[in-house]
Amino acid sequence: MIIIHVDTAKCSGHARCAMKGPDVYELDDDGFCCSDGKIVTDEALRTQAIHGMKACPERAITIEERES
Amino acid sequence: MNLTAAPHVPDHVDPALVVDWDYQRDEKLSQDPYARYAEWIAAAPAEVVWTTANGGHWMIMRNAAIVDALQSPELFSSKHTAIPPRAGSIKLIPEELDPPEHTKYRSILNRRLGPKMMKFFDARTRHLANALIDAVQTDREADLMDALTIPMPCSLFLEMVGLSTDRTREFVGWKDELFKGGDAERAAAQAKIVGMLEETIADKRVNPGEFDLMSFLIHEGRVDDKPISQEDLMSYGFLFFIAGLDTVTSLMTSCFAYIAQRPGTQERLLAEPRSIPDFVEEMLRRYSVVNPVRTATQDFNWRGVRVRKDDQFVCSTVIADLDPAEFSDPLKVDVERAENRHLGFGGGPHRCVGSHLARTELMATLQEVLPRLPNLRIKPGAQLTYTPGSLLGLASLPVAWDD
Ligand code: HEM
Ligand code: SF4
């Protein structure tokens, strides 16, 4: 499984993560990412999670791999 | 040969970092500014260089360093938006504020212009785009800037502040005077825009609209628990005018120019509408528009250079988005780029608050217009040139299409 980390000090609400990973990343009403700490166990969503991370202009997202 | 004395370089600047690149006036910019910026990136002696142009300022030459500067407002202030600083213009809120002041004025905009509010603007864009195309479709040729990409964002701006789109043409005239006129014309245009904003605010105080941003700011906006002052409402209105018109025009024109120059692209986008969002993002990267400016708040050492308080920096989104260390083959349009963390909308706390609106406008316009102008192409013999200045954009887009 993977854990999504979002540095909320860096996130400035580009919403790119949710465009590339709509089933992984959620935005709050202001358009900022609110998926910090989210655990993704569904392996099918791994690619989306990575694409979302790689689309973030602020480099706010990191993904932690963990043995489930 | 240069007969004038060598320009003064301040003592704190390492001579090895000095160049003479002029991002505002270089003569090659009107031909292809992107190729010129790419040459500068390739020739840069370091990550941060000092140019003697425009009175002397720093230029940041790498994407990662530009992100760093934009994310560090405590060192890189937004108090001036021009190099050299311009005196006496209206203070732009929230553009020219730094945190924590900036945050108060900015956060009330985020929700109203956030991705969840875009349904309304999407529907309005589609309606306006079709009306503009109705007016020219049977002509089978037009300057697509006059016909579409200039009036489109102007109409949406009018709707955003709560005015009727009937005034679009009058408005386009003011905009040209403001951005392109001499000093007297600029002042006159500014006075007309200020008058229009004052009228709108007075009207919306008594007759609030349901969707427009001005009514929202007047009746629901709070800064320090107080209603927003008349002066601040004016500053907001003026900034939306400055920030949301030529930027969208530039990008939208680049999209259509790209399509019109490459046979098959229009058909591909129409056949695969799901590729349009990635196409728009790649256009935002490849044809970046804005050159944000920052001013040092204090003396500090940064990425190998000594910075003095009040030194100015261009944190160019064009340079960031053409950096080969971040984007392989940066001048190539590649809609399937695996990593496209472009800075077309800037970064850090001042990230374009209109970015969701701009994306909505671009996508909805492409979707509505492409099917209506079959076989879109550049008019034979036409040469595309760019308007000089710190904001990049084509000067005109003469095109033809079939019935
Ligand atoms: C494709 C079109 C657009 C591009 C490329 C663009 C680009 C940018 C960039 C790079 C910045 C950051 C400036 C800086 O850091 O100093 C910015 C800020 C801003 N933009 Fe846009 N913009 C676009 C459309 C719009 C629209 C449609 C609006 C209208 C609502 C808008 C309103 C603003 C405002 C108000 C700011 C200042 C935000 C702040 O200081 O917090 N922009 N824009
Ligand atoms: S792309 Fe990055 S900055 Fe934008 S909302 Fe997602 S995490 Fe935040």
Short mmCIF file of C-alpha atoms and ligand atoms in Angstrom, two decimals, chain A residues 6-7 10-18 25-27 31-34 52-53 55-61, chain B residues 351, ligand 2:
data_model
loop_
_atom_site.label_atom_id
_atom_site.label_comp_id
_atom_site.label_asym_id
_atom_site.label_seq_id
_atom_site.Cartn_x
_atom_site.Cartn_y
_atom_site.Cartn_z
CA VAL A 6 0.91 16.54 1.23
CA ASP A 7 3.04 19.39 2.54
CA LYS A 10 3.57 24.23 0.00
CA CYS A 11 0.23 23.28 -1.53
CA SER A 12 -1.16 26.39 -3.19
CA GLY A 13 -4.24 24.93 -4.79
CA HIS A 14 -3.24 24.27 -8.40
CA ALA A 15 -5.63 21.28 -8.42
CA ARG A 16 -3.32 19.45 -10.81
CA CYS A 17 -3.11 16.40 -8.52
CA ALA A 18 -6.87 15.89 -8.72
CA TYR A 25 -6.72 13.20 -4.58
CA GLU A 26 -9.54 15.23 -3.10
CA LEU A 27 -9.80 19.01 -3.07
CA GLY A 31 -9.32 23.91 -4.34
CA PHE A 32 -6.49 22.84 -2.02
CA CYS A 33 -5.54 19.19 -1.68
CA CYS A 34 -6.97 17.57 1.43
CA GLY A 52 -0.92 13.26 -9.47
CA MET A 53 2.30 13.60 -7.50
CA ALA A 55 1.87 16.97 -11.82
CA CYS A 56 2.17 19.12 -8.69
CA PRO A 57 4.04 22.33 -9.59
CA GLU A 58 4.81 23.04 -5.93
CA ARG A 59 6.37 19.61 -5.30
CA ALA A 60 4.03 19.37 -2.32
CA ILE A 61 3.25 15.65 -2.63
CA ARG B 351 -0.51 31.16 -7.65
S1 SF4 C 2 -1.28 19.89 -7.33
FE1 SF4 C 2 -0.02 20.31 -5.55
S2 SF4 C 2 -0.39 22.43 -5.07
FE2 SF4 C 2 -2.00 21.73 -6.38
S3 SF4 C 2 -3.69 21.13 -5.06
FE3 SF4 C 2 -2.50 19.35 -5.54
S4 SF4 C 2 -1.02 19.24 -3.88
FE4 SF4 C 2 -1.83 21.26 -3.85
#
